[in-house]
């Protein structure tokens, strides 16, 4: 999954597309972890949203937070945060310094994705 996203990003014509792919890949990975390991929380949140179509953002806030806490406490997410903190921090710093030209940060994104992929392969 992440390898495909990484190769598409590397071959993409712009960092904007790459950042969107990173975001999309990150969201997909988060949903995968959440669905696998936080099924109960995710189902409760889904039922709340379905039951409150007009006010779900307010009514379901605590369930959303519980689901997010469950996903972020997963060992693979914690391991990526720990092992890849340096490349991720470098990427964030690059974005801050290059707000007008985010293309300058493509290599930083690649380094973070490579790191995250290695963590996933080792676990």
N, CA, C and O atoms as a MOPAC input file, in Angstrom:
PM7 MOZYME 1SCF
protein

 N      0.83500 1    -1.19200 1     0.00000 1
 C      0.00000 1     0.00000 1     0.00000 1
 C      0.87300 1     1.24600 1     0.00000 1
 O      0.79800 1     2.04900 1    -0.93000 1
 N      1.70400 1     1.42200 1     1.03200 1
 C      2.52100 1     2.62600 1     1.10900 1
 C      3.54400 1     2.64700 1     0.00200 1
 O      3.88400 1     3.72000 1    -0.49600 1
 N      4.05800 1     1.47000 1    -0.40700 1
 C      5.02800 1     1.42600 1    -1.48500 1
 C      4.40800 1     1.92700 1    -2.77300 1
 O      5.04400 1     2.68100 1    -3.51000 1
 N      3.19200 1     1.52900 1    -3.05800 1
 C      2.51000 1     2.00400 1    -4.26300 1
 C      2.31800 1     3.50500 1    -4.20100 1
 O      2.55500 1     4.20900 1    -5.18200 1
 N      1.88900 1     3.99400 1    -3.05200 1
 C      1.70700 1     5.43300 1    -2.89100 1
 C      3.00800 1     6.17700 1    -3.03500 1
 O      3.05200 1     7.26500 1    -3.60900 1
 N      4.09200 1     5.58100 1    -2.50400 1
 C      5.40400 1     6.19900 1    -2.59300 1
 C      5.87300 1     6.24700 1    -4.03500 1
 O      6.37500 1     7.27700 1    -4.48300 1
 N      5.71900 1     5.14900 1    -4.77300 1
 C      6.17400 1     5.15600 1    -6.15500 1
 C      5.35600 1     6.10800 1    -7.00700 1
 O      5.89900 1     6.75500 1    -7.90200 1
 N      4.05200 1     6.20800 1    -6.74500 1
 C      3.23300 1     7.17400 1    -7.48500 1
 C      3.68100 1     8.59300 1    -7.16600 1
 O      3.72300 1     9.45100 1    -8.04700 1
 N      4.01700 1     8.83500 1    -5.89100 1
 C      4.43300 1    10.17400 1    -5.51300 1
 C      5.75300 1    10.52700 1    -6.16700 1
 O      5.93000 1    11.64500 1    -6.65100 1
 N      6.68000 1     9.58500 1    -6.18400 1
 C      7.97600 1     9.84500 1    -6.79200 1
 C      7.83200 1    10.14400 1    -8.28000 1
 O      8.55700 1    10.97500 1    -8.82700 1
 N      6.89200 1     9.46200 1    -8.93000 1
 C      6.72100 1     9.67700 1   -10.35500 1
 C      5.76000 1    10.81100 1   -10.66500 1
 O      5.63400 1    11.22100 1   -11.81900 1
 N      5.07500 1    11.32600 1    -9.63700 1
 C      4.12400 1    12.41900 1    -9.83100 1
 C      4.81300 1    13.67900 1   -10.29400 1
 O      6.01900 1    13.83600 1   -10.10300 1
 N      4.07000 1    14.57300 1   -10.89500 1
 C      4.66600 1    15.77700 1   -11.46200 1
 C      4.79600 1    16.89900 1   -10.45900 1
 O      5.46800 1    17.89000 1   -10.74600 1
 N      4.17600 1    16.78700 1    -9.27900 1
 C      4.29000 1    17.88700 1    -8.33800 1
 C      4.15600 1    17.43400 1    -6.90900 1
 O      3.52200 1    16.41900 1    -6.62200 1
 N      4.75400 1    18.19000 1    -6.01600 1
 C      4.68300 1    17.83600 1    -4.60500 1
 C      3.26400 1    17.96800 1    -4.09600 1
 O      2.85600 1    17.21300 1    -3.21300 1
 N      2.50900 1    18.89800 1    -4.62400 1
 C      1.11900 1    19.03300 1    -4.20000 1
 C      0.38500 1    17.71900 1    -4.35900 1
 O     -0.32600 1    17.28600 1    -3.45200 1
 N      0.55400 1    17.08400 1    -5.50600 1
 C     -0.05900 1    15.76700 1    -5.71200 1
 C      0.54200 1    14.76600 1    -4.74900 1
 O     -0.17300 1    13.93100 1    -4.19500 1
 N      1.84700 1    14.83800 1    -4.54100 1
 C      2.52400 1    13.92400 1    -3.62800 1
 C      2.03600 1    14.08100 1    -2.21000 1
 O      1.79500 1    13.09000 1    -1.52000 1
 N      1.88700 1    15.31900 1    -1.76600 1
 C      1.40900 1    15.55700 1    -0.40900 1
 C     -0.01000 1    15.02300 1    -0.27400 1
 O     -0.36000 1    14.43800 1     0.75200 1
 N     -0.82800 1    15.22100 1    -1.30600 1
 C     -2.18000 1    14.68100 1    -1.26800 1
 C     -2.14000 1    13.16300 1    -1.20000 1
 O     -2.92100 1    12.55400 1    -0.46900 1
 N     -1.23400 1    12.54500 1    -1.95800 1
 C     -1.11600 1    11.09500 1    -1.91900 1
 C     -0.62600 1    10.62300 1    -0.55500 1
 O     -1.09800 1     9.61400 1    -0.03300 1
 N      0.33000 1    11.36300 1     0.02000 1
 C      0.81000 1    11.02200 1     1.35800 1
 C     -0.34200 1    11.10100 1     2.33400 1
 O     -0.54700 1    10.19700 1     3.14400 1
 N     -1.10000 1    12.19300 1     2.25200 1
 C     -2.24200 1    12.36800 1     3.13900 1
 C     -3.24300 1    11.24400 1     2.92500 1
 O     -3.75400 1    10.67000 1     3.88700 1
 N     -3.52200 1    10.93000 1     1.66900 1
 C     -4.46900 1     9.86900 1     1.36300 1
 C     -3.95200 1     8.52200 1     1.85900 1
 O     -4.71000 1     7.74600 1     2.44000 1
 N     -2.68200 1     8.24200 1     1.63900 1
 C     -2.09900 1     6.98900 1     2.10400 1
 C     -2.11500 1     6.92700 1     3.62100 1
 O     -2.38800 1     5.87500 1     4.19900 1
 N     -1.82600 1     8.04000 1     4.26400 1
 C     -1.82400 1     8.09800 1     5.72300 1
 C     -3.24400 1     7.85900 1     6.24200 1
 O     -3.43400 1     7.12800 1     7.21300 1
 N     -4.24400 1     8.47600 1     5.59600 1
 C     -5.62600 1     8.28000 1     6.01900 1
 C     -6.04700 1     6.82900 1     5.81300 1
 O     -6.72600 1     6.24300 1     6.65600 1
 N     -5.63400 1     6.25500 1     4.67800 1
 C     -5.97500 1     4.86300 1     4.40400 1
 C     -5.35000 1     3.95000 1     5.45600 1
 O     -6.01100 1     3.04100 1     5.95800 1
 N     -4.07800 1     4.18700 1     5.79200 1
 C     -3.40700 1     3.37700 1     6.80600 1
 C     -4.08300 1     3.53900 1     8.15500 1
 O     -4.26100 1     2.56600 1     8.88700 1
 N     -4.46300 1     4.77200 1     8.48600 1
 C     -5.13900 1     5.01700 1     9.76000 1
 C     -6.47800 1     4.30300 1     9.80400 1
 O     -6.83900 1     3.72600 1    10.83000 1
 N     -7.21700 1     4.33500 1     8.70200 1
 C     -8.50200 1     3.63700 1     8.65200 1
 C     -8.30700 1     2.12900 1     8.76000 1
 O     -9.09000 1     1.43700 1     9.41100 1
 N     -7.25600 1     1.62700 1     8.11600 1
 C     -6.97400 1     0.20000 1     8.17800 1
 C     -6.67800 1    -0.23000 1     9.61600 1
 O     -7.22700 1    -1.22400 1    10.09200 1
 N     -5.81500 1     0.51300 1    10.30700 1
 C     -5.50200 1     0.21500 1    11.70800 1
 C     -6.75600 1     0.33400 1    12.55400 1
 O     -7.02300 1    -0.52100 1    13.39800 1
 N     -7.52100 1     1.38500 1    12.33400 1
 C     -8.73200 1     1.61300 1    13.11600 1
 C     -9.73800 1     0.49000 1    12.90200 1
 O    -10.30100 1    -0.03200 1    13.86400 1
 N     -9.96400 1     0.12100 1    11.66200 1
 C    -10.93900 1    -0.93500 1    11.37200 1
 C    -10.49900 1    -2.26400 1    11.95900 1
 O    -11.33200 1    -3.03400 1    12.43700 1
 N     -9.21100 1    -2.54100 1    11.93100 1
 C     -8.70800 1    -3.82100 1    12.40500 1
 C     -8.67100 1    -3.90000 1    13.93000 1
 O     -9.03900 1    -4.92200 1    14.51000 1
 N     -8.22800 1    -2.82800 1    14.57500 1
 C     -7.93600 1    -2.90600 1    16.00300 1
 C     -8.89100 1    -2.10600 1    16.88200 1
 O     -8.86500 1    -2.23700 1    18.10600 1
 N     -9.72700 1    -1.28700 1    16.27000 1
 C    -10.63700 1    -0.43800 1    17.04800 1
 C    -12.05600 1    -0.56800 1    16.51100 1
 O    -12.79700 1     0.41300 1    16.44200 1
 N    -12.41800 1    -1.75800 1    16.14100 1
 C    -13.70800 1    -2.00500 1    15.49100 1
 C    -14.87800 1    -1.51500 1    16.34200 1
 O    -15.78600 1    -0.86500 1    15.82300 1
 N    -14.87100 1    -1.81300 1    17.62300 1
 C    -15.98100 1    -1.42400 1    18.49500 1
 C    -16.14700 1     0.09400 1    18.53400 1
 O    -17.25800 1     0.60600 1    18.40100 1
 N    -15.04500 1     0.80400 1    18.71600 1
 C    -15.08900 1     2.26900 1    18.76500 1
 C    -15.57700 1     2.84600 1    17.44000 1
 O    -16.39300 1     3.76800 1    17.41500 1
 N    -15.06700 1     2.29200 1    16.34200 1
 C    -15.44900 1     2.77100 1    15.01800 1
 C    -16.93000 1     2.51600 1    14.75000 1
 O    -17.61100 1     3.37000 1    14.18100 1
 N    -17.43200 1     1.35300 1    15.15300 1
 C    -18.84600 1     1.04800 1    14.94400 1
 C    -19.74400 1     1.96600 1    15.77200 1
 O    -20.77200 1     2.43400 1    15.28100 1
 N    -19.36400 1     2.22700 1    17.02200 1
 C    -20.15400 1     3.13300 1    17.86000 1
 C    -20.18700 1     4.53300 1    17.24600 1
 O    -21.23500 1     5.17800 1    17.21100 1
 N    -19.04700 1     4.99100 1    16.76800 1
 C    -18.96300 1     6.30700 1    16.13400 1
 C    -19.83900 1     6.33700 1    14.88400 1
 O    -20.56800 1     7.30500 1    14.66400 1
 N    -19.77700 1     5.30100 1    14.07500 1
 C    -20.58800 1     5.23300 1    12.86000 1
 C    -22.07500 1     5.25300 1    13.15300 1
 O    -22.84400 1     5.92600 1    12.46600 1
 N    -22.48100 1     4.50600 1    14.18300 1
 C    -23.89800 1     4.50800 1    14.56200 1
 C    -24.33900 1     5.88700 1    15.04000 1
 O    -25.44500 1     6.33200 1    14.73100 1
 N    -23.47600 1     6.55900 1    15.79000 1
 C    -23.80600 1     7.89900 1    16.27800 1
 C    -23.97400 1     8.86700 1    15.10900 1
 O    -24.92600 1     9.64800 1    15.07500 1
 N    -23.05000 1     8.81300 1    14.15500 1
 C    -23.12200 1     9.70500 1    12.99200 1
 C    -24.41000 1     9.44400 1    12.21500 1
 O    -25.09800 1    10.38100 1    11.81000 1
 N    -24.72900 1     8.17500 1    12.01000 1
 C    -25.94000 1     7.83000 1    11.26000 1
 C    -27.20600 1     8.28600 1    11.99700 1
 O    -28.19400 1     8.66700 1    11.36900 1
 N    -27.16600 1     8.24300 1    13.30700 1
 C    -28.34800 1     8.60300 1    14.10100 1
 C    -28.52600 1    10.11300 1    14.24700 1
 O    -29.60900 1    10.57800 1    14.60500 1
 N    -27.48400 1    10.86900 1    13.97600 1
 C    -27.53900 1    12.33400 1    14.17400 1
 C    -27.03900 1    13.07000 1    12.93500 1
 O    -26.01600 1    13.75200 1    12.99700 1
 N    -27.74700 1    12.94300 1    11.80300 1
 C    -27.22800 1    13.52100 1    10.56600 1
 C    -27.02800 1    15.03600 1    10.61300 1
 O    -26.14400 1    15.55200 1     9.92900 1
 N    -27.80200 1    15.74000 1    11.38100 1
 C    -27.68300 1    17.20500 1    11.41000 1
 C    -26.70000 1    17.69100 1    12.46600 1
 O    -26.14100 1    18.78000 1    12.34000 1
 N    -26.48800 1    16.89900 1    13.49200 1
 C    -25.68200 1    17.37300 1    14.62400 1
 C    -24.55300 1    16.41400 1    14.99000 1
 O    -24.01700 1    16.48600 1    16.09500 1
 N    -24.18800 1    15.51800 1    14.07500 1
 C    -23.21200 1    14.47900 1    14.39400 1
 C    -21.86800 1    15.04300 1    14.83800 1
 O    -21.21400 1    14.45900 1    15.70300 1
 N    -21.44100 1    16.17300 1    14.26000 1
 C    -20.12300 1    16.70200 1    14.62000 1
 C    -20.05500 1    17.04500 1    16.10500 1
 O    -19.02900 1    16.83200 1    16.75100 1
 N    -21.12400 1    17.56300 1    16.62900 1
 C    -21.16700 1    17.90300 1    18.05000 1
 C    -21.53600 1    16.67600 1    18.89700 1
 O    -20.88500 1    16.39300 1    19.90300 1
 N    -22.56800 1    15.96100 1    18.49000 1
 C    -23.08300 1    14.84700 1    19.27900 1
 C    -22.09100 1    13.67900 1    19.38200 1
 O    -22.09400 1    12.95700 1    20.37900 1
 N    -21.26300 1    13.49200 1    18.38200 1
 C    -20.39500 1    12.31500 1    18.33000 1
 C    -18.92900 1    12.63400 1    18.61100 1
 O    -18.05800 1    11.78900 1    18.40600 1
 N    -18.66100 1    13.82900 1    19.07200 1
 C    -17.28300 1    14.27000 1    19.29900 1
 C    -16.51500 1    13.31500 1    20.22300 1
 O    -15.38200 1    12.94300 1    19.91500 1
 N    -17.11100 1    12.92000 1    21.34000 1
 C    -16.41000 1    12.04400 1    22.29200 1
 C    -16.11100 1    10.67400 1    21.68000 1
 O    -15.05400 1    10.09700 1    21.93400 1
 N    -17.03600 1    10.15900 1    20.87800 1
 C    -16.79300 1     8.87400 1    20.21300 1
 C    -15.71200 1     9.00400 1    19.15300 1
 O    -14.91600 1     8.08400 1    18.96500 1
 N    -15.67400 1    10.13800 1    18.45600 1
 C    -14.61300 1    10.37700 1    17.47100 1
 C    -13.25800 1    10.40700 1    18.16800 1
 O    -12.29800 1     9.80300 1    17.69000 1
 N    -13.17800 1    11.10600 1    19.28900 1
 C    -11.92500 1    11.18600 1    20.03300 1
 C    -11.49700 1     9.82200 1    20.57100 1
 O    -10.31300 1     9.48500 1    20.54900 1
 N    -12.45900 1     9.04000 1    21.05400 1
 C    -12.15000 1     7.69900 1    21.55500 1
 C    -11.59400 1     6.81500 1    20.42700 1
 O    -10.65200 1     6.05000 1    20.63100 1
 N    -12.18700 1     6.93400 1    19.25100 1
 C    -11.71300 1     6.16700 1    18.10100 1
 C    -10.30400 1     6.60900 1    17.70600 1
 O     -9.44600 1     5.77300 1    17.42500 1
 N    -10.07000 1     7.90500 1    17.68600 1
 C     -8.74300 1     8.42300 1    17.33400 1
 C     -7.68700 1     7.99700 1    18.34900 1
 O     -6.56800 1     7.64800 1    17.97300 1
 N     -8.04000 1     8.02300 1    19.63800 1
 C     -7.09100 1     7.58500 1    20.67700 1
 C     -6.75200 1     6.11100 1    20.51400 1
 O     -5.59800 1     5.71100 1    20.66700 1
 N     -7.75100 1     5.31600 1    20.20600 1
 C     -7.52200 1     3.89100 1    20.00800 1
 C     -6.55000 1     3.66500 1    18.85000 1
 O     -5.59300 1     2.90300 1    18.98100 1
 N     -6.79300 1     4.32100 1    17.72900 1
 C     -5.93100 1     4.13200 1    16.55400 1
 C     -4.51800 1     4.63100 1    16.82300 1
 O     -3.54900 1     3.97200 1    16.44600 1
 N     -4.38800 1     5.78300 1    17.46700 1
 C     -3.04600 1     6.34200 1    17.68200 1
 C     -2.26400 1     5.57100 1    18.72900 1
 O     -1.04200 1     5.70100 1    18.80600 1
 N     -2.94900 1     4.76900 1    19.54100 1
 C     -2.24000 1     3.97900 1    20.54100 1
 C     -1.77000 1     2.63700 1    19.98500 1
 O     -1.12100 1     1.86700 1    20.69400 1
 N     -2.09100 1     2.35100 1    18.72800 1
 C     -1.68300 1     1.08500 1    18.13600 1
 C     -0.15500 1     1.01500 1    18.02400 1
 O      0.47900 1     2.01100 1    17.67400 1
 N      0.43800 1    -0.13500 1    18.31400 1
 C      1.90200 1    -0.26200 1    18.30300 1
 C      2.58200 1     0.14800 1    16.99500 1
 O      3.66700 1     0.72600 1    17.03700 1
 N      1.97600 1    -0.13400 1    15.83200 1
 C      2.63000 1     0.23600 1    14.57100 1
 C      2.68400 1     1.74500 1    14.42900 1
 O      3.67800 1     2.28300 1    13.94100 1
 N      1.63000 1     2.43800 1    14.84700 1
 C      1.62100 1     3.90000 1    14.76800 1
 C      2.64700 1     4.46900 1    15.73500 1
 O      3.37200 1     5.40300 1    15.39200 1
 N      2.71300 1     3.91800 1    16.93100 1
 C      3.69500 1     4.38300 1    17.90800 1
 C      5.11800 1     4.12100 1    17.42000 1
 O      6.00300 1     4.95600 1    17.61000 1
 N      5.34000 1     2.98000 1    16.80000 1
 C      6.67200 1     2.62800 1    16.29500 1
 C      7.09000 1     3.57500 1    15.17200 1
 O      8.24200 1     4.00600 1    15.12400 1
 N      6.17200 1     3.90000 1    14.27600 1
 C      6.48700 1     4.84100 1    13.19500 1
 C      6.78800 1     6.21400 1    13.77900 1
 O      7.74000 1     6.87200 1    13.35900 1
 N      5.98200 1     6.65300 1    14.74700 1
 C      6.24100 1     7.94400 1    15.38900 1
 C      7.62000 1     7.97800 1    16.02900 1
 O      8.33000 1     8.97900 1    15.94200 1
 N      7.99500 1     6.87600 1    16.67500 1
 C      9.28400 1     6.80900 1    17.35100 1
 C     10.43800 1     6.71900 1    16.35900 1
 O     11.37600 1     7.51400 1    16.42200 1
 N     10.37200 1     5.75700 1    15.44700 1
 C     11.49200 1     5.48500 1    14.55200 1
 C     11.63900 1     6.51100 1    13.43500 1
 O     12.73100 1     6.68800 1    12.89500 1
 N     10.55000 1     7.18800 1    13.08600 1
 C     10.58300 1     8.10800 1    11.95200 1
 C     10.38200 1     9.56100 1    12.37700 1
 O     10.04300 1    10.41100 1    11.55400 1
 N     10.58900 1     9.83800 1    13.64200 1
 C     10.38700 1    11.20200 1    14.13200 1
 C     11.31000 1    12.18600 1    13.41600 1
 O     10.88700 1    13.28500 1    13.05900 1
 N     12.55800 1    11.80000 1    13.20700 1
 C     13.51700 1    12.71500 1    12.58500 1
 C     13.13000 1    13.09200 1    11.15400 1
 O     13.07500 1    14.28200 1    10.84600 1
 N     12.85900 1    12.12200 1    10.26100 1
 C     12.46600 1    12.52400 1     8.90500 1
 C     11.13200 1    13.27000 1     8.86200 1
 O     10.94100 1    14.14500 1     8.01700 1
 N     10.20900 1    12.93300 1     9.76400 1
 C      8.93100 1    13.64300 1     9.77000 1
 C      9.12400 1    15.08200 1    10.23200 1
 O      8.54500 1    16.00500 1     9.65800 1
 N      9.93100 1    15.27400 1    11.26200 1
 C     10.21300 1    16.63100 1    11.74500 1
 C     10.91000 1    17.44200 1    10.66200 1
 O     10.61200 1    18.62100 1    10.47100 1
 N     11.83600 1    16.80800 1     9.95600 1
 C     12.52900 1    17.50300 1     8.86600 1
 C     11.54200 1    17.91300 1     7.77700 1
 O     11.65300 1    19.00600 1     7.22100 1
 N     10.58000 1    17.04800 1     7.46900 1
 C      9.56200 1    17.35900 1     6.47300 1
 C      8.70200 1    18.53600 1     6.93000 1
 O      8.46100 1    19.46400 1     6.15800 1
 N      8.23800 1    18.50200 1     8.18500 1
 C      7.43000 1    19.61000 1     8.70200 1
 C      8.20600 1    20.91800 1     8.67400 1
 O      7.65800 1    21.95800 1     8.30900 1
 N      9.47700 1    20.87400 1     9.05800 1
 C     10.31400 1    22.07700 1     9.05000 1
 C     10.48500 1    22.59900 1     7.62800 1
 O     10.44200 1    23.80700 1     7.39600 1
 N     10.67500 1    21.70300 1     6.69600 1
 C     10.81400 1    22.10500 1     5.29400 1
 C      9.54900 1    22.79900 1     4.81300 1
 O      9.62100 1    23.82500 1     4.13600 1
 N      8.39800 1    22.24900 1     5.15800 1
 C      7.13800 1    22.87900 1     4.74600 1
 C      7.00300 1    24.28600 1     5.32600 1
 O      6.54400 1    25.19900 1     4.63900 1
 N      7.40100 1    24.46300 1     6.58600 1
 C      7.33400 1    25.78600 1     7.20400 1
 C      8.24100 1    26.76700 1     6.49200 1
 O      7.88200 1    27.93100 1     6.31400 1
 N      9.41400 1    26.31000 1     6.08300 1
 C     10.39900 1    27.19000 1     5.44700 1
 C     10.11500 1    27.41800 1     3.97600 1
 O     10.64400 1    28.35800 1     3.38400 1
 N      9.29500 1    26.58100 1     3.37900 1
 C      9.05200 1    26.65500 1     1.93300 1
 C      7.56900 1    26.74500 1     1.61200 1
 O      7.09200 1    26.06400 1     0.70300 1
 N      6.84400 1    27.56200 1     2.33300 1
 C      5.39800 1    27.64000 1     2.12500 1
 C      5.04500 1    28.06800 1     0.70500 1
 O      4.01300 1    27.66000 1     0.17100 1
 N      5.87600 1    28.86500 1     0.10700 1
 C      5.59400 1    29.33900 1    -1.25100 1
 C      6.09500 1    28.36100 1    -2.31200 1
 O      5.71700 1    28.46500 1    -3.47900 1
 N      6.94200 1    27.41400 1    -1.91500 1
 C      7.51700 1    26.48300 1    -2.87700 1
 C      7.66800 1    25.10200 1    -2.23800 1
 O      8.78400 1    24.65200 1    -1.98100 1
 N      6.55200 1    24.43800 1    -1.98400 1
 C      6.58400 1    23.15300 1    -1.29900 1
 C      7.27600 1    22.06000 1    -2.10500 1
 O      7.61500 1    21.00900 1    -1.56100 1
 N      7.48600 1    22.30200 1    -3.39500 1
 C      8.21700 1    21.33400 1    -4.22100 1
 C      9.60700 1    21.07200 1    -3.64800 1
 O     10.18400 1    20.01100 1    -3.88500 1
 N     10.13700 1    22.01200 1    -2.91100 1
 C     11.46500 1    21.84400 1    -2.31400 1
 C     11.47500 1    20.74100 1    -1.25500 1
 O     12.54800 1    20.33300 1    -0.80900 1
 N     10.32700 1    20.26200 1    -0.85100 1
 C     10.23500 1    19.29400 1     0.25000 1
 C      9.97500 1    17.86700 1    -0.22300 1
 O      9.72600 1    16.97900 1     0.59300 1
 N     10.03200 1    17.64700 1    -1.50000 1
 C      9.73300 1    16.31500 1    -2.03300 1
 C     10.64900 1    15.25200 1    -1.43800 1
 O     10.18200 1    14.16900 1    -1.08500 1
 N     11.91400 1    15.53500 1    -1.32300 1
 C     12.85000 1    14.53600 1    -0.78300 1
 C     12.55900 1    14.23500 1     0.68800 1
 O     12.73700 1    13.10500 1     1.14300 1
 N     12.11400 1    15.24700 1     1.42400 1
 C     11.76400 1    15.03100 1     2.82600 1
 C     10.57300 1    14.07000 1     2.95300 1
 O     10.55100 1    13.20400 1     3.82700 1
 N      9.59900 1    14.23600 1     2.07800 1
 C      8.44400 1    13.32900 1     2.06500 1
 C      8.91700 1    11.91500 1     1.75400 1
 O      8.52400 1    10.95700 1     2.42000 1
 N      9.76300 1    11.79600 1     0.73800 1
 C     10.26700 1    10.47700 1     0.35900 1
 C     10.99500 1     9.79900 1     1.51700 1
 O     10.81600 1     8.60400 1     1.74800 1
 N     11.81000 1    10.55000 1     2.24000 1
 C     12.55800 1     9.98000 1     3.36300 1
 C     11.61000 1     9.48000 1     4.46200 1
 O     11.81400 1     8.40600 1     5.02700 1
 N     10.59000 1    10.26200 1     4.75000 1
 C      9.63000 1     9.83000 1     5.77400 1
 C      8.89100 1     8.56700 1     5.32700 1
 O      8.74400 1     7.62900 1     6.11000 1
 N      8.42900 1     8.53800 1     4.08400 1
 C      7.69200 1     7.37400 1     3.60200 1
 C      8.56200 1     6.12400 1     3.57200 1
 O      8.09600 1     5.03100 1     3.89700 1
 N      9.82300 1     6.28300 1     3.18400 1
 C     10.74100 1     5.14300 1     3.20500 1
 C     10.90900 1     4.61400 1     4.62700 1
 O     10.90000 1     3.40400 1     4.85300 1
 N     11.05900 1     5.50800 1     5.56100 1
 C     11.19200 1     5.12200 1     6.95900 1
 C      9.94500 1     4.38000 1     7.43400 1
 O     10.05000 1     3.29900 1     8.01300 1
 N      8.78400 1     4.94600 1     7.19500 1
 C      7.53100 1     4.32900 1     7.63600 1
 C      7.34400 1     2.95600 1     7.00300 1
 O      6.86900 1     2.02900 1     7.65900 1
 N      7.70900 1     2.82400 1     5.74800 1
 C      7.57300 1     1.53800 1     5.06400 1
 C      8.50900 1     0.50100 1     5.69500 1
 O      8.13200 1    -0.65900 1     5.85600 1
 N      9.71500 1     0.91500 1     6.04700 1
 C     10.65100 1    -0.01400 1     6.69500 1
 C     10.11900 1    -0.47100 1     8.05600 1
 O     10.26000 1    -1.63900 1     8.42000 1
 N      9.52000 1     0.43100 1     8.79100 1
 C      8.93800 1     0.06400 1    10.09100 1
 C      7.84400 1    -0.96000 1     9.88500 1
 O      7.77500 1    -1.95100 1    10.61200 1
 N      6.98800 1    -0.73100 1     8.90200 1
 C      5.89800 1    -1.66400 1     8.64300 1
 C      6.42800 1    -3.03300 1     8.23500 1
 O      5.87500 1    -4.05800 1     8.63400 1
 N      7.50700 1    -3.05600 1     7.43300 1
 C      8.05600 1    -4.32100 1     6.97000 1
 C      8.70300 1    -5.09400 1     8.11000 1
 O      8.69000 1    -6.32500 1     8.10700 1
 N      9.27100 1    -4.38600 1     9.09100 1
 C      9.94900 1    -5.04500 1    10.20600 1
 C      8.96800 1    -5.61000 1    11.22400 1
 O      9.31500 1    -6.50300 1    11.99700 1
 N      7.74400 1    -5.09200 1    11.22700 1
 C      6.79300 1    -5.54300 1    12.26200 1
 C      5.89000 1    -6.64500 1    11.75200 1
 O      5.03600 1    -7.13500 1    12.49200 1

